[in-house]
């Protein structure tokens, strides 16, 4: 079987160890010859890099492993780049969340003003990463988790339309695990229909391979419990604040009981509730710093101190399964069905061709083939058009350096009450993002 070379960009990410463990677990299905980590923060990466060096030596000594901050070394001779970078790191995520809250508006990593601010930081770094990859390995694929995926995907569509980049999200995969637990059927035995934008979509069908429809059964459960399950079904999305989000899906479903909602619709349907239940002094960024980041980095330090990874507890879940399965689908032309963020081009019949949408695709060596989802109802269509226009305006604002367009984007976001509040938030965000955003005029 052919063997592949993978670079993980954002090697210092909290998700890197999980993906590496998953790659090791899948060597029989997706064999590796090389694995490299690449980050622009030497110190942060060194901790995970050295710990994973021990893991690799103990588990797969034949795979050439290295970690580096040098782009040429990282991107030469690779078949895949798995990207999950965070421009500005948690320090800036905290500001994305806290600045809007100061103005009584949702403070969230990827939705509303926080997501817009993060988008303005991510675009430049992502485009640079694509260019580096194409310079050193022109045939490679980039599988990108870096957020905000909706804005990054639109930037790729506009600025690098021919690049081999697939933007992905783990939320539908994670939620499908919950649905699968509810009905007692393995996720791999389910086929879904879904339409929407990233972090803004709905399932319209959940069937087993024989064609039996489970949506009504899942809907009855979600109407009572949201996506909360008695037993934990994944290693991700388990903190108390996530449980609250899974539970809130009950109120999302109530707005349109025909379809099963993505959890992220909470920020658009119930922004008042979200603000009331947020602590402006301690947001999700603070929880992650005190939780996942601490756990992952102390596990790594512990491995380095002990000099062995025996009994090591790096977690791997649906997030890691998805990216490894996707790479395998491209590598071996498997034509599996997965949700990806792609240019619409008719997949949603009554939505703009040039919108980046999230829909099921058949995926093989030539990339994704989006599956037709038919026409969508006017309620969802109108919401999506508003949100996709926010995303398009952000990308235009970035390219043109336009204050006006970014103000319009914030004003149009369903999470922001008025142009006045939008302007106040924008001016604070500009100040906080001076080191990252292009100058606006
Ligand atoms: P993290 O801060 O722990 O990791 C990000 C890493 O990227 C850091 O080590 C940082 O130094 C590095 N980095 C920043 N800019 C870089 C650049 N230009 N080149 C190389 N490296 C760079 O963050 P995390 O919580 O582990 O998340 C990583 C990313 O994955 C974030 O963008 C997050 O939003 C995203 N994510 C997306 C999904 C999804 O559904 N799409 C799911 C989970 C995480
Ligand atoms: C989900 C989303 C990601 C997002 C993550 C945040 O997995 O799909 O896009 O980055 O949640 O999780 P966190 O634990 O960092 O708040
Ligand atoms: Mn996501």
XYZ file of C-alpha atoms and ligand atoms in Angstrom, residues 8-16 38-42 44-45 48 75 83-91 93 109-110 118 122 124-126 128-129 132 144-150 167-172 198-199 236-237 264 288 292-293 297 319 322 341 358, ligand 1:
108
model
C 0.373 19.220 10.802
C 0.340 23.029 10.658
C -0.375 24.453 14.080
C 1.827 21.701 15.538
C 1.419 23.327 18.966
C -2.379 23.040 18.855
C -4.215 21.290 21.656
C -5.672 19.027 18.951
C -2.287 17.870 17.558
C 4.966 22.927 11.876
C 4.196 25.973 14.047
C 5.396 29.570 14.203
C 5.687 29.443 18.005
C 8.863 27.490 18.697
C 4.750 26.046 22.302
C 5.450 23.474 19.619
C 4.148 18.748 22.094
C 6.266 21.638 3.513
C -4.085 22.707 9.269
C -5.388 23.998 12.588
C -3.694 27.298 13.299
C -5.021 30.024 15.580
C -3.696 33.462 14.627
C -3.297 35.454 17.849
C -3.707 32.328 19.990
C -5.961 32.188 23.097
C -4.906 35.663 24.111
C -9.683 34.552 21.429
C -15.028 32.323 18.873
C -16.662 31.950 15.440
C -10.941 36.183 14.233
C -6.953 34.240 10.046
C -3.722 36.403 5.869
C -2.067 33.508 7.696
C -4.169 30.901 5.901
C 0.274 32.419 3.344
C 0.114 28.782 4.463
C 3.932 27.922 1.174
C -8.226 22.775 7.107
C -9.875 23.004 10.510
C -8.576 26.552 11.228
C -11.441 28.821 12.210
C -13.544 30.723 11.525
C -13.973 28.078 8.822
C -16.831 29.895 7.049
C -12.368 23.429 4.836
C -14.019 21.248 7.443
C -15.824 21.317 10.775
C -16.142 18.685 13.474
C -19.439 19.908 14.980
C -21.754 17.894 12.703
C -20.561 26.420 8.549
C -21.859 26.593 12.154
C -14.648 16.612 22.938
C -17.553 18.969 23.798
C -24.251 26.952 16.820
C -10.064 26.195 27.612
C -7.968 21.445 27.636
C -4.756 23.430 27.156
C 0.398 20.383 27.859
C -12.421 15.440 15.568
C -12.880 12.906 10.655
C -17.666 23.393 3.205
C -21.869 23.008 4.200
P -4.172 26.438 19.848
O -3.921 27.889 20.080
O -3.900 25.460 20.930
O -3.309 25.981 18.583
C -3.068 26.761 17.476
C -1.592 26.727 17.135
O -1.415 27.442 15.907
C -0.680 27.418 18.167
O 0.331 26.541 18.583
C -0.104 28.611 17.403
O 1.210 28.941 17.787
C -0.170 28.123 15.972
N -0.150 29.155 14.934
C -0.756 30.368 14.946
N -0.511 31.003 13.785
C 0.263 30.173 13.024
C 0.831 30.268 11.730
N 0.640 31.343 10.975
N 1.558 29.236 11.276
C 1.754 28.141 12.028
N 1.241 27.988 13.259
C 0.497 28.994 13.756
O -5.687 26.317 19.361
P -6.697 25.091 19.392
O -7.765 25.365 20.369
O -5.960 23.832 19.496
O -7.359 25.214 17.959
C -6.611 25.196 16.764
C -7.449 25.639 15.607
O -8.400 24.650 15.259
C -8.283 26.901 15.869
O -8.348 27.657 14.690
C -9.642 26.348 16.202
O -10.642 27.305 16.028
C -9.696 25.247 15.188
N -10.711 24.203 15.400
C -11.620 24.071 14.417
C -12.569 23.108 14.484
C -13.573 23.030 13.392
O -14.648 22.486 13.580
N -13.288 23.573 12.204
C -12.601 22.244 15.573
C -11.653 22.397 16.570
C -10.680 23.383 16.459
